Tab-separated table of C-alpha atoms and ligand atoms in Angstrom:
chain	number	residue	atom	x	y	z
U	1	MET	CA	223.103	-74.212	69.983
U	2	MET	CA	224.036	-71.671	67.094
U	3	ARG	CA	225.181	-68.760	68.000
U	4	PHE	CA	224.401	-65.800	65.948
U	5	ASP	CA	226.412	-62.574	65.318
U	6	TYR	CA	222.792	-60.426	66.656
U	7	ASP	CA	219.716	-61.115	68.740
U	8	LEU	CA	217.920	-58.987	66.360
U	9	PHE	CA	218.942	-57.642	62.610
U	10	THR	CA	216.699	-54.549	61.577
U	11	ILE	CA	217.300	-53.058	58.046
U	12	GLY	CA	216.183	-49.891	57.364
U	13	ALA	CA	217.045	-46.364	59.988
U	14	GLY	CA	213.425	-45.364	59.280
U	15	SER	CA	210.893	-44.476	61.931
U	16	GLY	CA	210.075	-48.186	62.310
U	17	GLY	CA	213.141	-49.511	62.405
U	18	VAL	CA	214.845	-46.854	64.817
U	19	ARG	CA	212.171	-47.211	67.807
U	20	ALA	CA	212.254	-51.588	67.281
U	21	SER	CA	216.426	-50.924	67.403
U	22	ARG	CA	216.766	-48.725	70.131
U	23	MET	CA	213.964	-50.740	72.623
U	24	ALA	CA	215.302	-53.839	71.645
U	25	GLY	CA	219.279	-52.718	73.005
U	26	GLN	CA	217.383	-51.332	75.630
U	27	LEU	CA	216.345	-54.251	76.676
U	28	GLY	CA	219.874	-56.096	76.178
U	29	ALA	CA	219.679	-57.338	73.091
U	30	ARG	CA	222.646	-57.680	70.732
U	31	VAL	CA	220.628	-55.660	67.603
U	32	ALA	CA	222.253	-53.985	64.738
U	33	VAL	CA	220.538	-51.931	61.770
U	34	ALA	CA	221.761	-51.195	58.032
U	35	GLU	CA	220.335	-48.290	56.399
U	36	ASN	CA	221.708	-47.544	53.003
U	37	TYR	CA	220.845	-43.803	53.039
U	38	ARG	CA	219.957	-41.417	55.996
U	39	ILE	CA	218.969	-42.914	59.252
U	40	GLY	CA	215.516	-41.204	60.295
U	41	GLY	CA	213.962	-42.576	57.463
U	42	THR	CA	211.218	-41.118	55.137
U	43	CYS	CA	209.734	-39.137	57.893
U	44	VAL	CA	212.717	-37.020	58.777
U	45	ILE	CA	214.860	-36.693	55.806
U	46	ARG	CA	212.028	-36.671	53.288
U	47	GLY	CA	207.910	-36.983	54.361
U	48	CYS	CA	206.529	-35.840	57.164
U	49	VAL	CA	209.542	-33.405	58.986
U	50	PRO	CA	210.664	-31.562	56.297
U	51	LYS	CA	206.913	-31.503	54.950
U	52	LYS	CA	205.633	-29.635	58.020
U	53	LEU	CA	208.716	-26.912	57.624
U	54	LEU	CA	207.628	-26.378	54.169
U	55	SER	CA	204.318	-26.305	54.848
U	56	TYR	CA	204.648	-23.657	57.775
U	57	ALA	CA	207.011	-21.247	54.912
U	58	ALA	CA	203.788	-21.192	52.674
U	59	HIS	CA	201.332	-20.066	55.156
U	60	TYR	CA	203.815	-16.953	56.206
U	61	ALA	CA	202.874	-14.987	52.848
U	62	GLU	CA	198.828	-15.440	54.538
U	63	ASP	CA	200.094	-14.365	58.003
U	64	LEU	CA	201.551	-11.608	56.068
U	65	GLU	CA	198.014	-11.202	54.723
U	66	ASP	CA	196.772	-11.350	56.928
U	67	ALA	CA	198.628	-8.501	59.047
U	68	LEU	CA	196.691	-5.607	57.176
U	69	GLY	CA	193.676	-6.281	58.895
U	70	TYR	CA	195.166	-6.272	62.685
U	71	GLY	CA	196.484	-2.796	61.967
U	72	TRP	CA	200.799	-3.568	60.660
U	73	THR	CA	201.929	-2.729	58.031
U	74	ILE	CA	204.838	-5.307	56.378
U	75	ALA	CA	206.989	-3.585	53.475
U	76	GLY	CA	209.487	-5.313	51.354
U	77	ALA	CA	208.391	-9.061	52.244
U	78	SER	CA	210.085	-11.212	50.160
U	79	PHE	CA	210.786	-15.361	50.022
U	80	SER	CA	213.850	-17.653	48.994
U	81	TRP	CA	212.718	-21.128	48.391
U	82	PRO	CA	217.373	-21.847	49.002
U	83	THR	CA	217.551	-20.110	52.123
U	84	LEU	CA	214.001	-22.277	53.425
U	85	ILE	CA	215.650	-25.540	51.777
U	86	GLU	CA	219.680	-25.291	53.556
U	87	ASN	CA	217.829	-23.933	56.457
U	88	LYS	CA	215.047	-27.331	56.559
U	89	ASN	CA	217.917	-29.329	55.422
U	90	ARG	CA	220.576	-28.427	58.820
U	91	GLU	CA	217.438	-29.310	60.786
U	92	ILE	CA	216.764	-32.818	59.064
U	93	ALA	CA	220.524	-33.127	59.229
U	94	ARG	CA	220.404	-32.305	63.210
U	95	LEU	CA	217.865	-34.351	63.657
U	96	SER	CA	219.264	-37.410	61.878
U	97	GLY	CA	222.172	-37.274	64.532
U	98	VAL	CA	219.716	-37.395	67.218
U	99	TYR	CA	218.051	-40.537	65.747
U	100	ALA	CA	222.111	-42.066	65.692
U	101	ASP	CA	222.944	-41.051	69.035
U	102	GLY	CA	219.667	-42.526	69.654
U	103	LEU	CA	220.885	-45.865	68.564
U	104	ALA	CA	224.347	-45.703	69.671
U	105	ARG	CA	223.522	-45.353	73.223
U	106	SER	CA	221.271	-48.131	72.651
U	107	SER	CA	224.133	-50.102	72.188
U	108	VAL	CA	222.752	-50.644	68.318
U	109	ALA	CA	225.247	-51.318	65.665
U	110	VAL	CA	224.684	-49.446	62.574
U	111	ILE	CA	226.253	-50.611	58.992
U	112	GLU	CA	225.796	-48.287	56.103
U	113	GLY	CA	224.811	-49.965	53.053
U	114	THR	CA	221.950	-52.119	50.934
U	115	ALA	CA	221.266	-55.300	52.971
U	116	ARG	CA	219.498	-58.474	51.982
U	117	LEU	CA	218.345	-61.394	53.532
U	118	LEU	CA	219.961	-64.690	51.966
U	119	ASP	CA	218.220	-67.155	53.837
U	120	ALA	CA	215.669	-66.869	57.164
U	121	HIS	CA	218.568	-65.771	59.494
U	122	THR	CA	221.586	-64.409	57.361
U	123	VAL	CA	222.075	-60.832	55.832
U	124	ALA	CA	224.427	-59.510	53.279
U	125	ILE	CA	224.892	-55.892	53.342
U	126	GLY	CA	227.808	-55.846	50.537
U	127	GLU	CA	229.928	-58.485	50.584
U	128	ARG	CA	229.372	-58.207	54.299
U	129	ARG	CA	227.142	-61.743	55.824
U	130	VAL	CA	225.886	-61.059	59.166
U	131	THR	CA	223.678	-63.329	62.090
U	132	ALA	CA	221.076	-62.797	63.114
U	133	GLN	CA	217.738	-64.862	65.711
U	134	SER	CA	215.356	-62.809	64.318
U	135	VAL	CA	215.402	-60.066	61.503
U	136	LEU	CA	213.209	-57.357	61.250
U	137	ILE	CA	212.072	-55.657	57.544
U	138	ALA	CA	211.454	-52.209	58.365
U	139	THR	CA	211.955	-50.506	54.475
U	140	GLY	CA	209.594	-48.238	54.270
U	141	GLY	CA	208.371	-47.354	50.592
U	142	TRP	CA	209.106	-45.660	47.452
U	143	PRO	CA	207.054	-43.103	45.789
U	144	ALA	CA	205.175	-44.439	42.586
U	145	LYS	CA	205.281	-43.072	39.090
U	146	PRO	CA	202.403	-44.067	36.678
U	147	THR	CA	204.416	-45.507	34.046
U	148	ILE	CA	203.482	-42.535	30.925
U	149	PRO	CA	205.228	-41.540	28.021
U	150	GLY	CA	207.443	-39.045	29.270
U	151	SER	CA	207.403	-39.810	33.070
U	152	GLU	CA	212.061	-39.681	33.954
U	153	HIS	CA	210.628	-35.363	33.276
U	154	ALA	CA	208.141	-35.672	36.886
U	155	ILE	CA	209.369	-35.012	40.177
U	156	THR	CA	208.147	-37.294	43.234
U	157	SER	CA	207.919	-35.574	46.561
U	158	ASN	CA	211.242	-37.123	46.849
U	159	GLU	CA	212.646	-34.858	44.736
U	160	ALA	CA	210.659	-31.867	45.952
U	161	PHE	CA	212.536	-31.507	48.878
U	162	GLU	CA	215.638	-30.240	47.163
U	163	LEU	CA	214.436	-28.248	43.851
U	164	PRO	CA	216.852	-25.375	43.200
U	165	ALA	CA	214.397	-23.172	42.177
U	166	LEU	CA	210.915	-22.678	42.934
U	167	PRO	CA	209.022	-23.529	40.327
U	168	ARG	CA	206.754	-21.078	38.937
U	169	HIS	CA	203.690	-23.653	37.447
U	170	VAL	CA	203.984	-26.870	38.744
U	171	LEU	CA	201.480	-29.723	38.102
U	172	ILE	CA	200.847	-32.377	40.733
U	173	VAL	CA	199.219	-35.222	39.827
U	174	GLY	CA	196.810	-37.409	42.425
U	175	GLY	CA	194.414	-36.306	44.778
U	176	GLY	CA	196.180	-38.050	47.904
U	177	TYR	CA	197.081	-35.975	51.487
U	178	VAL	CA	200.554	-35.353	49.698
U	179	ALA	CA	199.416	-33.860	46.843
U	180	ALA	CA	197.252	-31.995	48.285
U	181	GLU	CA	200.145	-31.069	50.762
U	182	PHE	CA	202.488	-29.728	47.797
U	183	ALA	CA	199.744	-27.294	46.608
U	184	GLY	CA	199.239	-25.591	49.325
U	185	ILE	CA	203.013	-25.694	50.037
U	186	PHE	CA	203.942	-24.370	46.096
U	187	ASN	CA	200.779	-22.569	45.938
U	188	GLY	CA	201.451	-20.781	49.264
U	189	LEU	CA	204.670	-20.048	48.275
U	190	GLY	CA	204.067	-18.108	45.038
U	191	ALA	CA	203.938	-20.533	42.296
U	192	LYS	CA	201.092	-21.243	40.003
U	193	VAL	CA	199.340	-24.294	41.371
U	194	THR	CA	197.367	-27.028	38.966
U	195	LEU	CA	196.596	-30.051	40.714
U	196	SER	CA	194.906	-33.046	38.338
U	197	TYR	CA	193.061	-36.139	40.201
U	198	ARG	CA	191.475	-38.906	38.094
U	199	GLY	CA	188.834	-39.441	40.888
U	200	GLU	CA	185.377	-37.625	41.704
U	201	GLN	CA	187.477	-35.458	44.584
U	202	ILE	CA	190.295	-35.210	46.045
U	203	LEU	CA	191.514	-36.735	49.913
U	204	ARG	CA	189.888	-40.619	49.019
U	205	GLY	CA	188.693	-42.601	51.898
U	206	PHE	CA	188.088	-39.078	54.160
U	207	ASP	CA	185.001	-38.116	55.281
U	208	ASN	CA	183.027	-35.999	52.305
U	209	ASP	CA	182.691	-33.600	53.838
U	210	VAL	CA	186.027	-33.062	54.342
U	211	ARG	CA	187.064	-33.688	51.340
U	212	HIS	CA	184.691	-30.180	49.493
U	213	HIS	CA	185.447	-28.816	52.008
U	214	LEU	CA	188.779	-28.890	51.279
U	215	HIS	CA	188.546	-29.331	47.448
U	216	ASP	CA	186.349	-25.386	48.213
U	217	GLU	CA	188.871	-23.432	50.406
U	218	MET	CA	192.003	-24.944	47.912
U	219	GLY	CA	190.294	-22.822	45.157
U	220	LYS	CA	189.480	-19.780	47.249
U	221	LYS	CA	193.575	-19.807	47.555
U	222	GLY	CA	194.133	-20.200	43.818
U	223	VAL	CA	194.719	-23.952	43.722
U	224	ARG	CA	193.652	-25.348	39.896
U	225	ILE	CA	191.540	-28.350	40.864
U	226	LEU	CA	191.395	-31.093	38.067
U	227	LEU	CA	188.881	-33.728	38.672
U	228	ASN	CA	188.230	-36.821	36.629
U	229	SER	CA	191.300	-35.789	35.002
U	230	VAL	CA	194.050	-38.047	33.332
U	231	VAL	CA	197.509	-37.380	32.374
U	232	SER	CA	198.848	-39.353	30.266
U	233	SER	CA	202.347	-37.753	28.521
U	234	ILE	CA	205.134	-35.568	29.569
U	235	SER	CA	207.172	-33.967	26.885
U	236	ARG	CA	209.904	-31.491	27.503
U	237	ARG	CA	210.140	-28.369	24.649
U	238	ALA	CA	213.627	-26.905	23.631
U	239	ASP	CA	212.736	-23.840	25.719
U	240	GLY	CA	212.599	-26.011	28.392
U	241	ALA	CA	209.429	-26.709	29.627
U	242	LEU	CA	207.298	-28.947	30.320
U	243	GLU	CA	204.012	-29.983	27.863
U	244	VAL	CA	201.659	-32.432	29.266
U	245	ALA	CA	198.816	-33.978	27.548
U	246	VAL	CA	196.205	-33.831	30.765
U	247	SER	CA	192.175	-33.458	30.157
U	248	GLY	CA	190.657	-31.083	31.614
U	249	VAL	CA	191.693	-28.075	30.608
U	250	PRO	CA	190.906	-26.536	27.263
U	251	GLY	CA	192.886	-28.096	24.112
U	252	ASN	CA	193.897	-30.940	26.754
U	253	THR	CA	197.353	-29.649	27.157
U	254	LEU	CA	199.213	-27.888	29.910
U	255	SER	CA	202.205	-26.426	29.719
U	256	CYS	CA	204.114	-26.004	33.479
U	257	ASP	CA	208.059	-25.654	33.995
U	258	SER	CA	207.656	-29.014	36.866
U	259	VAL	CA	205.184	-31.922	37.511
U	260	MET	CA	205.260	-34.289	40.147
U	261	PHE	CA	203.355	-37.202	41.109
U	262	ALA	CA	202.354	-37.852	44.242
U	263	THR	CA	200.018	-40.863	43.261
U	264	GLY	CA	200.778	-43.397	45.891
U	265	ARG	CA	203.862	-45.157	47.453
U	266	THR	CA	204.878	-48.412	46.883
U	267	PRO	CA	206.699	-51.149	49.547
U	268	ASN	CA	210.618	-51.596	49.714
U	269	THR	CA	210.582	-55.844	48.947
U	270	ALA	CA	212.286	-55.678	45.890
U	271	ARG	CA	216.018	-57.715	46.114
U	272	LEU	CA	215.453	-57.512	48.937
U	273	GLY	CA	215.541	-61.820	48.862
U	274	LEU	CA	212.345	-62.386	50.532
U	275	ALA	CA	210.151	-64.752	48.388
U	276	GLU	CA	213.128	-67.276	48.449
U	277	ALA	CA	213.526	-67.067	52.379
U	278	GLY	CA	209.839	-67.798	51.916
U	279	VAL	CA	208.311	-64.662	53.024
U	280	LYS	CA	204.579	-63.921	51.619
U	281	LEU	CA	203.798	-60.495	50.136
U	282	ASP	CA	200.808	-59.368	49.495
U	283	GLU	CA	199.315	-57.855	45.828
U	284	ALA	CA	201.199	-54.374	46.572
U	285	GLY	CA	204.042	-55.702	47.106
U	286	GLY	CA	203.399	-55.497	51.018
U	287	VAL	CA	205.021	-57.521	53.345
U	288	VAL	CA	201.692	-59.536	54.865
U	289	VAL	CA	201.759	-59.604	58.664
U	290	ASP	CA	199.939	-61.480	61.869
U	291	ARG	CA	199.345	-58.667	64.515
U	292	PHE	CA	202.107	-58.724	66.297
U	293	CYS	CA	203.543	-58.100	62.976
U	294	ARG	CA	204.833	-61.488	62.109
U	295	SER	CA	205.707	-62.711	58.725
U	296	SER	CA	205.373	-66.250	57.084
U	297	VAL	CA	208.529	-67.028	58.628
U	298	ALA	CA	208.767	-67.368	61.970
U	299	ASN	CA	211.576	-65.483	63.131
U	300	ILE	CA	211.455	-62.505	60.483
U	301	TYR	CA	209.531	-59.889	61.250
U	302	ALA	CA	207.876	-55.932	59.503
U	303	VAL	CA	206.904	-52.464	60.181
U	304	GLY	CA	205.553	-49.700	59.107
U	305	ASP	CA	205.241	-48.723	55.230
U	306	VAL	CA	206.698	-51.626	53.802
U	307	THR	CA	204.368	-53.741	55.365
U	308	HIS	CA	201.372	-51.687	53.411
U	309	ARG	CA	198.640	-51.051	56.189
U	310	ILE	CA	198.504	-47.636	58.017
U	311	ALA	CA	201.424	-45.576	56.151
U	312	LEU	CA	201.677	-43.004	59.223
U	313	THR	CA	205.302	-42.889	61.457
U	314	PRO	CA	203.350	-43.210	65.120
U	315	VAL	CA	201.562	-46.556	63.064
U	316	ALA	CA	204.779	-47.384	62.323
U	317	ILE	CA	206.397	-47.017	65.830
U	318	ARG	CA	204.256	-47.972	67.484
U	319	GLU	CA	204.672	-51.589	65.492
U	320	GLY	CA	208.163	-51.651	66.457
U	321	ALA	CA	208.316	-50.728	69.795
U	322	ALA	CA	205.879	-53.982	69.547
U	323	VAL	CA	208.154	-56.125	67.629
U	324	ALA	CA	210.265	-54.912	70.262
U	325	MET	CA	209.014	-56.397	72.969
U	326	THR	CA	207.309	-58.975	71.481
U	327	LEU	CA	210.541	-60.353	71.251
U	328	PHE	CA	212.863	-59.179	74.018
U	329	GLY	CA	210.428	-57.895	76.589
U	330	GLY	CA	208.773	-60.786	78.087
U	331	MET	CA	205.314	-59.972	76.349
U	332	GLU	CA	203.241	-60.716	73.320
U	333	THR	CA	202.288	-56.578	71.872
U	334	PRO	CA	199.658	-57.019	69.519
U	335	VAL	CA	199.208	-52.897	67.627
U	336	ASP	CA	195.608	-51.550	67.533
U	337	HIS	CA	195.156	-49.655	64.512
U	338	ASP	CA	192.273	-48.625	65.632
U	339	GLU	CA	190.699	-44.640	65.664
U	340	VAL	CA	194.474	-43.898	64.346
U	341	PRO	CA	194.387	-40.126	63.516
U	342	SER	CA	196.169	-38.373	61.163
U	343	ALA	CA	196.445	-34.723	59.089
U	344	VAL	CA	196.379	-33.466	55.808
U	345	PHE	CA	198.488	-30.304	56.437
U	346	SER	CA	196.965	-29.121	53.416
U	347	GLN	CA	196.195	-24.941	53.689
U	348	PRO	CA	193.950	-24.927	55.414
U	349	PRO	CA	194.821	-28.132	57.097
U	350	VAL	CA	192.903	-31.883	57.848
U	351	GLY	CA	192.165	-33.403	61.063
U	352	THR	CA	190.776	-36.654	61.193
U	353	VAL	CA	190.175	-39.423	63.403
U	354	GLY	CA	188.056	-42.327	64.049
U	355	LEU	CA	184.863	-43.368	60.626
U	356	SER	CA	184.176	-41.049	58.380
U	357	GLU	CA	180.158	-40.472	57.418
U	358	THR	CA	179.996	-43.353	54.700
U	359	LYS	CA	181.993	-45.618	56.785
U	360	ALA	CA	180.472	-44.952	60.350
U	361	VAL	CA	176.535	-46.143	58.213
U	362	ALA	CA	178.728	-49.297	56.617
U	363	LYS	CA	179.349	-49.948	59.270
U	364	PHE	CA	176.388	-48.559	62.235
U	365	GLY	CA	173.219	-48.128	60.103
U	366	LYS	CA	172.057	-45.461	61.789
U	367	VAL	CA	174.344	-42.498	62.768
U	368	HIS	CA	174.013	-38.836	63.771
U	369	ILE	CA	175.567	-36.113	62.324
U	370	TYR	CA	176.107	-33.165	63.752
U	371	LYS	CA	178.043	-30.306	61.824
U	372	ALA	CA	179.359	-26.810	61.722
U	373	SER	CA	180.753	-24.466	59.100
U	374	PHE	CA	181.806	-20.936	60.197
U	375	ARG	CA	184.373	-18.085	59.847
U	376	PRO	CA	186.825	-18.096	62.328
U	377	LEU	CA	187.491	-15.582	64.698
U	378	ARG	CA	191.057	-14.235	63.340
U	379	HIS	CA	189.112	-13.660	59.740
U	380	THR	CA	186.676	-11.406	60.824
U	381	LEU	CA	189.778	-8.787	61.473
U	382	SER	CA	192.135	-10.370	58.252
U	383	GLY	CA	189.100	-9.945	56.418
U	384	ARG	CA	190.198	-13.858	54.487
U	385	ASP	CA	187.648	-15.711	52.810
U	386	GLU	CA	188.053	-19.296	54.794
U	387	ARG	CA	185.561	-20.989	56.293
U	388	THR	CA	186.275	-23.768	59.260
U	389	LEU	CA	184.913	-27.421	59.258
U	390	ILE	CA	183.821	-28.967	62.031
U	391	LYS	CA	181.715	-32.644	61.852
U	392	LEU	CA	180.788	-35.003	64.616
U	393	VAL	CA	179.854	-38.566	63.498
U	394	VAL	CA	177.936	-40.439	66.222
U	395	ASP	CA	176.025	-43.748	66.176
U	396	ALA	CA	172.635	-43.517	67.255
U	397	ALA	CA	171.946	-46.345	68.830
U	398	THR	CA	174.727	-46.447	71.681
U	399	GLN	CA	175.252	-42.123	71.365
U	400	ARG	CA	179.236	-42.842	70.967
U	401	VAL	CA	181.209	-40.696	68.802
U	402	VAL	CA	182.906	-42.654	66.553
U	403	GLY	CA	184.595	-40.110	63.488
U	404	ALA	CA	185.483	-36.874	64.670
U	405	HIS	CA	186.880	-34.559	61.615
U	406	MET	CA	187.858	-30.842	60.850
U	407	VAL	CA	189.071	-28.714	58.395
U	408	GLY	CA	190.721	-25.274	59.623
U	409	ALA	CA	193.816	-23.641	61.691
U	410	GLU	CA	195.492	-25.986	64.042
U	411	ALA	CA	192.943	-29.175	62.963
U	412	PRO	CA	195.594	-31.574	63.496
U	413	GLU	CA	196.658	-30.159	66.897
U	414	ILE	CA	193.087	-29.890	68.187
U	415	ILE	CA	192.209	-33.838	66.678
U	416	GLN	CA	194.915	-35.566	68.860
U	417	GLY	CA	193.324	-33.915	71.648
U	418	ILE	CA	189.399	-35.247	70.569
U	419	ALA	CA	191.529	-38.473	69.727
U	420	ILE	CA	191.593	-39.802	73.152
U	421	ALA	CA	187.965	-39.196	73.420
U	422	VAL	CA	187.008	-40.725	70.588
U	423	LYS	CA	189.642	-43.677	71.525
U	424	ALA	CA	187.933	-43.960	74.833
U	425	GLY	CA	184.718	-44.714	73.037
U	426	LEU	CA	183.116	-41.582	74.333
U	427	THR	CA	179.571	-40.527	74.212
U	428	LYS	CA	177.402	-37.006	72.408
U	429	ALA	CA	176.508	-36.359	76.805
U	430	GLN	CA	180.131	-36.990	77.520
U	431	PHE	CA	181.453	-34.637	74.988
U	432	ASP	CA	178.597	-32.065	75.808
U	433	ALA	CA	178.864	-32.179	79.723
U	434	THR	CA	182.688	-30.979	77.907
U	435	VAL	CA	182.796	-27.182	78.847
U	436	GLY	CA	184.155	-25.098	75.897
U	437	ILE	CA	187.018	-23.115	75.603
U	438	HIS	CA	185.915	-19.468	74.580
U	439	PRO	CA	187.052	-17.969	72.350
U	440	THR	CA	187.707	-20.968	70.235
U	441	ALA	CA	187.536	-23.032	67.340
U	442	ALA	CA	187.894	-26.394	68.960
U	443	GLU	CA	184.643	-25.404	71.806
U	444	GLU	CA	182.697	-26.631	68.452
U	445	PHE	CA	183.141	-29.854	69.118
U	446	VAL	CA	181.691	-29.643	73.068
U	447	THR	CA	178.767	-27.327	71.954
U	448	LEU	CA	177.539	-28.533	68.484
U	449	ARG	CA	173.203	-29.022	69.444
U	450	GLU	CA	171.845	-29.509	65.867
U	451	LYS	CA	171.502	-33.585	64.499
U	452	THR	CA	170.942	-34.377	61.179
U	453	GLU	CA	170.389	-37.826	59.946
U	454	GLY	CA	173.615	-39.764	58.368
U	455	LYS	CA	173.347	-41.176	54.738
G	501	FAD	C1	206.210	-36.439	51.897
G	501	FAD	C2	205.295	-37.277	52.685
G	501	FAD	C3	205.461	-36.755	53.603
G	501	FAD	C4	204.798	-37.106	54.983
G	501	FAD	N1	204.204	-36.617	55.814
G	501	FAD	C5	203.636	-37.739	57.213
G	501	FAD	C6	202.963	-36.525	58.227
G	501	FAD	O1	203.272	-35.571	57.965
G	501	FAD	N2	202.733	-37.789	59.532
G	501	FAD	C7	202.582	-39.071	59.277
G	501	FAD	O2	202.641	-39.751	60.623
G	501	FAD	N3	203.641	-39.262	58.254
G	501	FAD	C8	203.889	-39.145	56.774
G	501	FAD	N4	204.432	-39.648	56.239
G	501	FAD	C9	204.797	-40.837	56.321
G	501	FAD	C10	206.071	-41.090	56.636
G	501	FAD	O3	207.246	-40.853	56.816
G	501	FAD	C11	206.020	-43.068	56.613
G	501	FAD	O4	205.027	-43.607	56.856
G	501	FAD	C12	207.340	-43.323	58.188
G	501	FAD	O5	208.474	-43.224	57.146
G	501	FAD	C13	207.013	-45.110	57.924
G	501	FAD	O6	208.607	-45.134	58.105
G	501	FAD	P1	209.364	-46.579	57.910
G	501	FAD	O7	209.987	-47.142	59.130
G	501	FAD	O8	207.927	-47.698	57.971
G	501	FAD	O9	209.781	-46.762	56.707
G	501	FAD	P2	210.767	-45.147	56.392
G	501	FAD	O10	210.470	-44.106	57.617
G	501	FAD	O11	211.003	-45.181	55.156
G	501	FAD	O12	212.470	-45.930	56.693
G	501	FAD	C14	212.967	-46.798	55.849
G	501	FAD	C15	214.512	-46.644	55.749
G	501	FAD	O13	214.949	-47.962	55.566
G	501	FAD	C16	215.751	-47.648	54.247
G	501	FAD	N5	216.077	-49.061	53.032
G	501	FAD	C17	215.437	-48.878	52.121
G	501	FAD	N6	215.876	-50.679	52.061
G	501	FAD	C18	216.653	-50.395	52.826
G	501	FAD	C19	217.807	-51.931	52.248
G	501	FAD	N7	218.148	-53.252	51.661
G	501	FAD	N8	218.829	-51.541	53.332
G	501	FAD	C20	219.019	-50.711	53.889
G	501	FAD	N9	218.272	-49.378	54.685
G	501	FAD	C21	217.089	-49.720	53.476
G	501	FAD	C22	215.852	-46.384	53.540
G	501	FAD	O14	216.358	-45.464	53.293
G	501	FAD	C23	214.573	-45.649	55.043
G	501	FAD	O15	215.928	-45.148	55.545
G	501	FAD	C24	205.124	-39.282	54.827
G	501	FAD	C25	205.472	-39.482	53.877
G	501	FAD	C26	205.728	-38.791	52.571
G	501	FAD	C27	206.475	-39.548	51.513
């Protein structure tokens, strides 16, 4: 019998790759993982974690203003971008170390460098050749940049985390969650922010009420949002400023000192030797996998963003764990991609689980909608003009709550709890039977009475 160097070779030490490798090691497999940047991957180094830290930083601007209404006088407050970035860098270095320790404690060998497949069982990392019984592709994704003249002048989220100074005026191109989040971050920290999105409304795929509500709230906070707007070129002027051709502004040009593309991400499958090894890719370059994350080559698996399904850390982690269980835990483990909750750490944030009203109508025909938009108690004294939206989508026939959506303070924390009820298939009557916690915004989820028909 052929003896391989490893039972499992993982390419990419991000959310999915680390979880699969660690679990496989703990289950007794001989495991190695290759990483060509930093252990922890996108989420830890330039995704969820640093983004949320920056988003906290941005919110202090409002907190300081809101404190006035509560009797506080805060004189001389100022903000330092270099301090924030330095402190953020210290925290992600610590976290990356925690991930590395976890791999070491699970006896996973870490190989630094860029890996590519030579065949279904052989991986090259530079001059080194390694063989493995199973291979896991967990290489994540990379920000996509539109090919317009001058796109080299634009940054992406990767660089946004490392800017030497806070830009004075940023143009963010895109309308997804990363665009909305960075608009809130830069705006809160004091930059002038324009967001250009080519679609009808930001946050495509989210519930329409959520999209409109967030649009309005972001606008109230000073973010200028251009819809049906196209950026067609960028050039650098002699004075260093960027001149951008963008529709939707007077003269169709805008000058700013930073353009950030938040226009989606492409799976990292180029130059991995996948097609040569017989691994099928989809049109976007994602690895095509079955419900066990197995590719078209029986011993090659793929998890996380590289599979171009749901690009979220907890999903990549679930998939990684499932692969380890399937391969070494003696249990074929599929991954359930239904009712995955998610958040947008915008200002204010969004939390969502289940179906939007539009998708629920398409699936069930008749739905009942319960919603409320209100001024949160906190802002009665702060005087801030910010409203919270809460919405439930109920399948009329079964009375199951099939979607829950919120825009407002702590929405991601609140929706995580509501997600258990939606995943469990609870009915509106069971929501109603739950006593609220008063005074909270979350209690609205169990006190919504007025029903409208979904369209
Ligand atoms: C700005 C931003 C904010 C985000 N915020 C959130 C959030 O709030 N919540 C959430 O759930 N998700 C968020 N995400 C998404 C989340 O980061 C990803 O879904 C998650 O990191 C995917 O994990 P992964 O294991 O698939 O890939 P990754 O974490 O990207 O890891 C892939 C790893 O593979 C390495 N690699 C690539 N090619 C090779 C190679 N050939 N050889 C060796 N190593 C290689 C890379 O360096 C990387 O470390 C965010 C993403 C971005 C960009």
